[in-house]
């Protein structure tokens, strides 16, 4: 633990590095933050409600699903359940990243978990892989710009939504899948990477066709995770896990 | 408060529970089984893949081409930015050329 304390004392530098690491994430998420604000107002949200949703839920895909269902006048409990369904994968993030931030204080951890969105999870895992530990300073440096911009984008999108240019022609609607593919590729050094990717891809596509969205995310993810767990013992024999 | 605000706050509470839930369950165990460990290490690739695969399945030629270029560039060059920029460039270019 002394190593962790030593690393945490380098907080200003860690924070600055976190801010630098957040730049591509902020850029990739920006169109969606603006788009969310614009669509929210189109679906009869007030500007305040759009900003409140981004500030409290802070999870793009589930917010989009939420306002879409809201526009279709679906029962409130069903909207809430759908938001939960879309975000259910965060349970896996929580279990995974929880191991890396176990040395933080209780309040720090609550704050960290609150901001554990897809890119923060992926960046934290990458940071843990390269630096051995994830400091609170680095995490906040990466998460705060993302969070603040996300809220500001909802506000700007809600105010000036009709000024957002045609998202399809600019490829904006497909930037996140590209960014997520880049993240998938960045984990290719991990054990069982290719079998896990192939399994999750096949099962998620099958589930998308049969069970439907958003459950394909959790179902596909669990299939890949289960495959890694099944393949694990033989390959790791004699090597201390972690 | 309006129904909308209640929907938002309920969604926020449930989302936060998913973000602390996995850790709270896992931290009850003294030791983590190697299989669980291996499963958790596979979470990033597994989850992120499910966010890409159906998008690829529903995509046309520009989308498939963009993702293919993305895979090749990240294998050759590594790093996020070269892959992201070249993939997005292919997507925008082909969408303009093919027109859909």
GROMACS .gro file of C-alpha atoms in nm:
model
  342
    1UNK     CA    1   0.000   0.000   0.000
    2UNK     CA    2   0.297   0.234   0.043
    3UNK     CA    3   0.330   0.237  -0.334
    4UNK     CA    4  -0.029   0.356  -0.360
    5UNK     CA    5   0.028   0.634  -0.111
    6UNK     CA    6   0.340   0.743  -0.294
    7UNK     CA    7   0.147   0.746  -0.619
    8UNK     CA    8  -0.141   0.938  -0.464
    9UNK     CA    9   0.094   1.209  -0.337
   10UNK     CA   10   0.169   1.289  -0.700
   11UNK     CA   11  -0.190   1.408  -0.729
   12UNK     CA   12  -0.149   1.736  -0.924
   13UNK     CA   13   0.049   1.556  -1.196
   14UNK     CA   14  -0.196   1.265  -1.196
   15UNK     CA   15  -0.489   1.504  -1.227
   16UNK     CA   16  -0.327   1.680  -1.524
   17UNK     CA   17  -0.258   1.346  -1.691
   18UNK     CA   18  -0.621   1.248  -1.634
   19UNK     CA   19  -0.738   1.568  -1.802
   20UNK     CA   20  -0.512   1.492  -2.099
   21UNK     CA   21  -0.647   1.135  -2.120
   22UNK     CA   22  -1.002   1.269  -2.121
   23UNK     CA   23  -0.961   1.472  -2.443
   24UNK     CA   24  -1.050   1.202  -2.700
   25UNK     CA   25  -1.338   1.087  -2.480
   26UNK     CA   26  -1.480   1.438  -2.448
   27UNK     CA   27  -1.452   1.487  -2.826
   28UNK     CA   28  -1.622   1.154  -2.906
   29UNK     CA   29  -1.902   1.213  -2.655
   30UNK     CA   30  -1.967   1.577  -2.747
   31UNK     CA   31  -2.204   1.516  -3.044
   32UNK     CA   32  -2.411   1.283  -2.830
   33UNK     CA   33  -2.434   1.527  -2.542
   34UNK     CA   34  -2.561   1.795  -2.780
   35UNK     CA   35  -2.787   1.551  -2.962
   36UNK     CA   36  -2.936   1.440  -2.631
   37UNK     CA   37  -3.024   1.798  -2.536
   38UNK     CA   38  -3.182   1.860  -2.875
   39UNK     CA   39  -3.383   1.537  -2.877
   40UNK     CA   40  -3.493   1.587  -2.517
   41UNK     CA   41  -3.656   1.919  -2.600
   42UNK     CA   42  -3.807   1.766  -2.913
   43UNK     CA   43  -3.966   1.501  -2.687
   44UNK     CA   44  -4.125   1.765  -2.464
   45UNK     CA   45  -3.858   1.787  -2.196
   46UNK     CA   46  -3.792   2.132  -2.052
   47UNK     CA   47  -3.434   2.264  -2.068
   48UNK     CA   48  -3.408   2.211  -1.692
   49UNK     CA   49  -3.523   1.849  -1.720
   50UNK     CA   50  -3.273   1.778  -1.999
   51UNK     CA   51  -2.987   1.919  -1.789
   52UNK     CA   52  -3.111   1.738  -1.476
   53UNK     CA   53  -3.114   1.405  -1.661
   54UNK     CA   54  -2.757   1.449  -1.786
   55UNK     CA   55  -2.637   1.560  -1.443
   56UNK     CA   56  -2.799   1.280  -1.241
   57UNK     CA   57  -2.805   0.976  -1.474
   58UNK     CA   58  -2.489   1.058  -1.674
   59UNK     CA   59  -2.518   0.766  -1.918
   60UNK     CA   60  -2.580   0.858  -2.281
   61UNK     CA   61  -2.747   0.549  -2.423
   62UNK     CA   62  -2.995   0.513  -2.137
   63UNK     CA   63  -3.082   0.884  -2.156
   64UNK     CA   64  -3.156   0.849  -2.529
   65UNK     CA   65  -3.377   0.546  -2.465
   66UNK     CA   66  -3.550   0.732  -2.182
   67UNK     CA   67  -3.645   1.038  -2.388
   68UNK     CA   68  -3.742   0.821  -2.684
   69UNK     CA   69  -3.991   0.624  -2.472
   70UNK     CA   70  -4.106   0.946  -2.308
   71UNK     CA   71  -4.193   1.081  -2.654
   72UNK     CA   72  -4.397   0.769  -2.719
   73UNK     CA   73  -4.602   0.829  -2.402
   74UNK     CA   74  -4.496   0.498  -2.247
   75UNK     CA   75  -4.588   0.434  -1.881
   76UNK     CA   76  -4.337   0.598  -1.640
   77UNK     CA   77  -4.239   0.275  -1.462
   78UNK     CA   78  -4.158   0.118  -1.799
   79UNK     CA   79  -3.929   0.410  -1.886
   80UNK     CA   80  -3.748   0.373  -1.553
   81UNK     CA   81  -3.716  -0.003  -1.607
   82UNK     CA   82  -3.573   0.053  -1.955
   83UNK     CA   83  -3.312   0.294  -1.816
   84UNK     CA   84  -3.216   0.025  -1.565
   85UNK     CA   85  -3.199  -0.237  -1.842
   86UNK     CA   86  -2.969  -0.022  -2.055
   87UNK     CA   87  -2.741   0.053  -1.759
   88UNK     CA   88  -2.736  -0.295  -1.614
   89UNK     CA   89  -2.389  -0.360  -1.762
   90UNK     CA   90  -2.256  -0.110  -1.506
   91UNK     CA   91  -2.283  -0.386  -1.245
   92UNK     CA   92  -1.995  -0.555  -1.425
   93UNK     CA   93  -1.798  -0.228  -1.442
   94UNK     CA   94  -1.852  -0.177  -1.073
   95UNK     CA   95  -1.722  -0.522  -0.982
   96UNK     CA   96  -1.422  -0.487  -1.214
   97UNK     CA   97  -1.309  -0.134  -1.132
   98UNK     CA   98  -1.396  -0.171  -0.764
   99UNK     CA   99  -1.083  -0.384  -0.730
  100UNK     CA  100  -0.867  -0.102  -0.865
  101UNK     CA  101  -1.003   0.172  -0.640
  102UNK     CA  102  -1.033  -0.028  -0.318
  103UNK     CA  103  -0.762   0.194  -0.158
  104UNK     CA  104  -0.969   0.514  -0.197
  105UNK     CA  105  -1.171   0.664   0.090
  106UNK     CA  106  -1.545   0.582   0.110
  107UNK     CA  107  -1.663   0.919  -0.023
  108UNK     CA  108  -1.403   0.910  -0.301
  109UNK     CA  109  -1.529   0.567  -0.404
  110UNK     CA  110  -1.894   0.680  -0.408
  111UNK     CA  111  -1.792   0.969  -0.633
  112UNK     CA  112  -1.589   0.737  -0.853
  113UNK     CA  113  -1.872   0.488  -0.893
  114UNK     CA  114  -2.117   0.769  -0.972
  115UNK     CA  115  -1.900   0.863  -1.270
  116UNK     CA  116  -1.831   0.508  -1.388
  117UNK     CA  117  -1.966   0.541  -1.744
  118UNK     CA  118  -1.846   0.331  -2.041
  119UNK     CA  119  -1.542   0.542  -2.134
  120UNK     CA  120  -1.442   0.607  -1.771
  121UNK     CA  121  -1.454   0.235  -1.704
  122UNK     CA  122  -1.244   0.159  -2.011
  123UNK     CA  123  -0.992   0.439  -1.942
  124UNK     CA  124  -0.962   0.335  -1.576
  125UNK     CA  125  -0.894  -0.024  -1.679
  126UNK     CA  126  -0.630   0.093  -1.925
  127UNK     CA  127  -0.474   0.318  -1.661
  128UNK     CA  128  -0.468   0.031  -1.413
  129UNK     CA  129  -0.302  -0.190  -1.672
  130UNK     CA  130  -0.024   0.056  -1.756
  131UNK     CA  131   0.035   0.210  -1.410
  132UNK     CA  132  -0.063  -0.075  -1.178
  133UNK     CA  133  -0.290   0.154  -0.978
  134UNK     CA  134  -0.566   0.409  -1.042
  135UNK     CA  135  -0.531   0.719  -0.824
  136UNK     CA  136  -0.824   0.937  -0.723
  137UNK     CA  137  -0.646   1.239  -0.872
  138UNK     CA  138  -0.608   1.081  -1.215
  139UNK     CA  139  -0.966   0.951  -1.211
  140UNK     CA  140  -1.112   1.291  -1.128
  141UNK     CA  141  -0.889   1.455  -1.387
  142UNK     CA  142  -1.035   1.226  -1.650
  143UNK     CA  143  -1.395   1.218  -1.523
  144UNK     CA  144  -1.464   1.583  -1.434
  145UNK     CA  145  -1.412   1.729  -1.785
  146UNK     CA  146  -1.636   1.456  -1.924
  147UNK     CA  147  -1.905   1.518  -1.662
  148UNK     CA  148  -1.898   1.898  -1.685
  149UNK     CA  149  -1.901   1.895  -2.066
  150UNK     CA  150  -2.181   1.639  -2.069
  151UNK     CA  151  -2.403   1.869  -1.860
  152UNK     CA  152  -2.307   2.178  -2.061
  153UNK     CA  153  -2.380   1.993  -2.385
  154UNK     CA  154  -2.729   1.894  -2.269
  155UNK     CA  155  -2.795   2.259  -2.189
  156UNK     CA  156  -2.655   2.388  -2.520
  157UNK     CA  157  -2.829   2.115  -2.720
  158UNK     CA  158  -3.160   2.192  -2.552
  159UNK     CA  159  -3.123   2.565  -2.618
  160UNK     CA  160  -2.988   2.550  -2.974
  161UNK     CA  161  -3.091   2.198  -3.081
  162UNK     CA  162  -3.235   2.303  -3.413
  163UNK     CA  163  -2.893   2.439  -3.513
  164UNK     CA  164  -2.725   2.096  -3.490
  165UNK     CA  165  -2.637   1.998  -3.849
  166UNK     CA  166  -2.748   1.674  -4.017
  167UNK     CA  167  -2.587   1.412  -3.790
  168UNK     CA  168  -2.602   1.135  -4.050
  169UNK     CA  169  -2.406   1.316  -4.322
  170UNK     CA  170  -2.130   1.402  -4.074
  171UNK     CA  171  -2.115   1.045  -3.946
  172UNK     CA  172  -2.193   1.165  -3.593
  173UNK     CA  173  -2.442   0.885  -3.523
  174UNK     CA  174  -2.167   0.626  -3.577
  175UNK     CA  175  -1.877   0.790  -3.388
  176UNK     CA  176  -1.947   0.607  -3.064
  177UNK     CA  177  -1.940   0.256  -3.216
  178UNK     CA  178  -1.607   0.352  -3.376
  179UNK     CA  179  -1.474   0.481  -3.044
  180UNK     CA  180  -1.592   0.166  -2.864
  181UNK     CA  181  -1.426  -0.049  -3.131
  182UNK     CA  182  -1.102   0.138  -3.063
  183UNK     CA  183  -1.139   0.056  -2.694
  184UNK     CA  184  -1.208  -0.312  -2.772
  185UNK     CA  185  -0.886  -0.319  -2.976
  186UNK     CA  186  -0.688  -0.153  -2.696
  187UNK     CA  187  -0.759  -0.453  -2.469
  188UNK     CA  188  -0.629  -0.708  -2.720
  189UNK     CA  189  -0.327  -0.803  -2.505
  190UNK     CA  190  -0.551  -0.953  -2.237
  191UNK     CA  191  -0.600  -1.328  -2.194
  192UNK     CA  192  -0.876  -1.485  -2.403
  193UNK     CA  193  -0.933  -1.153  -2.584
  194UNK     CA  194  -1.023  -1.297  -2.925
  195UNK     CA  195  -1.253  -1.578  -2.804
  196UNK     CA  196  -1.427  -1.331  -2.570
  197UNK     CA  197  -1.477  -1.076  -2.849
  198UNK     CA  198  -1.608  -1.337  -3.094
  199UNK     CA  199  -1.842  -1.487  -2.834
  200UNK     CA  200  -1.979  -1.150  -2.719
  201UNK     CA  201  -2.023  -1.032  -3.077
  202UNK     CA  202  -2.211  -1.345  -3.186
  203UNK     CA  203  -2.433  -1.366  -2.877
  204UNK     CA  204  -2.512  -0.993  -2.870
  205UNK     CA  205  -2.616  -0.999  -3.236
  206UNK     CA  206  -2.830  -1.306  -3.177
  207UNK     CA  207  -2.987  -1.150  -2.867
  208UNK     CA  208  -3.044  -0.825  -3.056
  209UNK     CA  209  -3.248  -1.018  -3.314
  210UNK     CA  210  -3.436  -1.238  -3.066
  211UNK     CA  211  -3.468  -1.079  -2.721
  212UNK     CA  212  -3.419  -0.725  -2.848
  213UNK     CA  213  -3.241  -0.411  -2.736
  214UNK     CA  214  -3.116  -0.320  -2.473
  215UNK     CA  215  -3.087  -0.671  -2.328
  216UNK     CA  216  -2.843  -0.776  -2.600
  217UNK     CA  217  -2.573  -0.577  -2.419
  218UNK     CA  218  -2.598  -0.760  -2.087
  219UNK     CA  219  -2.661  -1.100  -2.249
  220UNK     CA  220  -2.369  -1.067  -2.492
  221UNK     CA  221  -2.139  -0.937  -2.220
  222UNK     CA  222  -2.223  -1.217  -1.978
  223UNK     CA  223  -2.161  -1.476  -2.253
  224UNK     CA  224  -1.810  -1.336  -2.313
  225UNK     CA  225  -1.733  -1.309  -1.942
  226UNK     CA  226  -1.857  -1.665  -1.882
  227UNK     CA  227  -1.638  -1.794  -2.163
  228UNK     CA  228  -1.330  -1.633  -2.006
  229UNK     CA  229  -1.421  -1.783  -1.668
  230UNK     CA  230  -1.460  -2.130  -1.821
  231UNK     CA  231  -1.132  -2.106  -2.013
  232UNK     CA  232  -0.941  -1.963  -1.717
  233UNK     CA  233  -0.810  -2.238  -1.488
  234UNK     CA  234  -0.607  -2.442  -1.739
  235UNK     CA  235  -0.443  -2.143  -1.898
  236UNK     CA  236  -0.357  -1.989  -1.563
  237UNK     CA  237  -0.230  -2.302  -1.395
  238UNK     CA  238   0.077  -2.231  -1.185
  239UNK     CA  239   0.047  -1.856  -1.229
  240UNK     CA  240  -0.078  -1.645  -0.937
  241UNK     CA  241  -0.391  -1.461  -1.043
  242UNK     CA  242  -0.355  -1.084  -1.025
  243UNK     CA  243  -4.252   1.796  -0.900
  244UNK     CA  244  -4.351   1.680  -1.246
  245UNK     CA  245  -4.370   1.315  -1.353
  246UNK     CA  246  -4.071   1.374  -1.577
  247UNK     CA  247  -3.854   1.480  -1.285
  248UNK     CA  248  -3.961   1.169  -1.091
  249UNK     CA  249  -3.875   0.946  -1.387
  250UNK     CA  250  -3.533   1.111  -1.413
  251UNK     CA  251  -3.458   1.079  -1.040
  252UNK     CA  252  -3.576   0.716  -1.023
  253UNK     CA  253  -3.361   0.636  -1.327
  254UNK     CA  254  -3.066   0.812  -1.162
  255UNK     CA  255  -3.100   0.619  -0.835
  256UNK     CA  256  -3.123   0.283  -1.016
  257UNK     CA  257  -2.827   0.374  -1.238
  258UNK     CA  258  -2.619   0.462  -0.931
  259UNK     CA  259  -2.717   0.131  -0.771
  260UNK     CA  260  -2.584  -0.058  -1.077
  261UNK     CA  261  -2.259   0.140  -1.047
  262UNK     CA  262  -2.198   0.050  -0.681
  263UNK     CA  263  -2.386  -0.284  -0.681
  264UNK     CA  264  -2.125  -0.500  -0.851
  265UNK     CA  265  -1.854  -0.380  -0.614
  266UNK     CA  266  -2.072  -0.424  -0.305
  267UNK     CA  267  -2.149  -0.784  -0.397
  268UNK     CA  268  -1.789  -0.865  -0.483
  269UNK     CA  269  -1.638  -0.697  -0.174
  270UNK     CA  270  -1.830  -0.941   0.049
  271UNK     CA  271  -1.588  -1.212  -0.054
  272UNK     CA  272  -1.250  -1.239   0.115
  273UNK     CA  273  -1.079  -1.403  -0.181
  274UNK     CA  274  -1.169  -1.382  -0.545
  275UNK     CA  275  -1.178  -1.713  -0.730
  276UNK     CA  276  -0.941  -1.725  -1.032
  277UNK     CA  277  -1.236  -1.789  -1.261
  278UNK     CA  278  -1.416  -1.481  -1.132
  279UNK     CA  279  -1.090  -1.290  -1.171
  280UNK     CA  280  -1.056  -1.405  -1.534
  281UNK     CA  281  -1.421  -1.320  -1.599
  282UNK     CA  282  -1.378  -0.969  -1.461
  283UNK     CA  283  -1.065  -0.916  -1.669
  284UNK     CA  284  -1.275  -1.001  -1.975
  285UNK     CA  285  -1.546  -0.744  -1.891
  286UNK     CA  286  -1.408  -0.451  -2.095
  287UNK     CA  287  -1.373  -0.648  -2.419
  288UNK     CA  288  -1.702  -0.832  -2.366
  289UNK     CA  289  -1.922  -0.531  -2.290
  290UNK     CA  290  -1.765  -0.294  -2.543
  291UNK     CA  291  -1.801  -0.558  -2.816
  292UNK     CA  292  -2.176  -0.576  -2.757
  293UNK     CA  293  -2.193  -0.199  -2.816
  294UNK     CA  294  -2.023  -0.238  -3.156
  295UNK     CA  295  -2.151  -0.568  -3.299
  296UNK     CA  296  -2.523  -0.486  -3.350
  297UNK     CA  297  -2.428  -0.145  -3.491
  298UNK     CA  298  -2.207  -0.326  -3.742
  299UNK     CA  299  -2.483  -0.574  -3.816
  300UNK     CA  300  -2.730  -0.294  -3.893
  301UNK     CA  301  -2.473  -0.091  -4.085
  302UNK     CA  302  -2.436  -0.060  -4.461
  303UNK     CA  303  -2.118  -0.057  -4.666
  304UNK     CA  304  -1.983   0.273  -4.519
  305UNK     CA  305  -2.027   0.151  -4.160
  306UNK     CA  306  -1.872  -0.192  -4.222
  307UNK     CA  307  -1.583  -0.037  -4.416
  308UNK     CA  308  -1.521   0.218  -4.139
  309UNK     CA  309  -1.507  -0.050  -3.870
  310UNK     CA  310  -1.280  -0.270  -4.085
  311UNK     CA  311  -1.039   0.018  -4.140
  312UNK     CA  312  -1.054   0.086  -3.767
  313UNK     CA  313  -0.947  -0.270  -3.683
  314UNK     CA  314  -0.664  -0.267  -3.938
  315UNK     CA  315  -0.531   0.074  -3.832
  316UNK     CA  316  -0.532  -0.013  -3.463
  317UNK     CA  317  -0.351  -0.341  -3.538
  318UNK     CA  318  -0.088  -0.160  -3.746
  319UNK     CA  319  -0.053   0.177  -3.572
  320UNK     CA  320  -0.194   0.113  -3.222
  321UNK     CA  321  -0.329   0.403  -3.020
  322UNK     CA  322  -0.678   0.548  -3.021
  323UNK     CA  323  -0.653   0.867  -3.226
  324UNK     CA  324  -0.515   0.726  -3.559
  325UNK     CA  325  -0.778   0.455  -3.554
  326UNK     CA  326  -1.062   0.691  -3.461
  327UNK     CA  327  -0.977   0.956  -3.720
  328UNK     CA  328  -0.915   0.720  -4.013
  329UNK     CA  329  -1.228   0.520  -3.938
  330UNK     CA  330  -1.444   0.833  -3.914
  331UNK     CA  331  -1.291   0.969  -4.236
  332UNK     CA  332  -1.376   0.649  -4.426
  333UNK     CA  333  -1.731   0.660  -4.289
  334UNK     CA  334  -1.799   1.020  -4.389
  335UNK     CA  335  -1.636   0.978  -4.730
  336UNK     CA  336  -1.829   0.663  -4.821
  337UNK     CA  337  -2.158   0.803  -4.694
  338UNK     CA  338  -2.114   1.099  -4.927
  339UNK     CA  339  -2.006   0.881  -5.222
  340UNK     CA  340  -2.274   0.614  -5.179
  341UNK     CA  341  -2.532   0.868  -5.072
  342UNK     CA  342  -2.695   0.688  -4.784
   0.00000   0.00000   0.00000
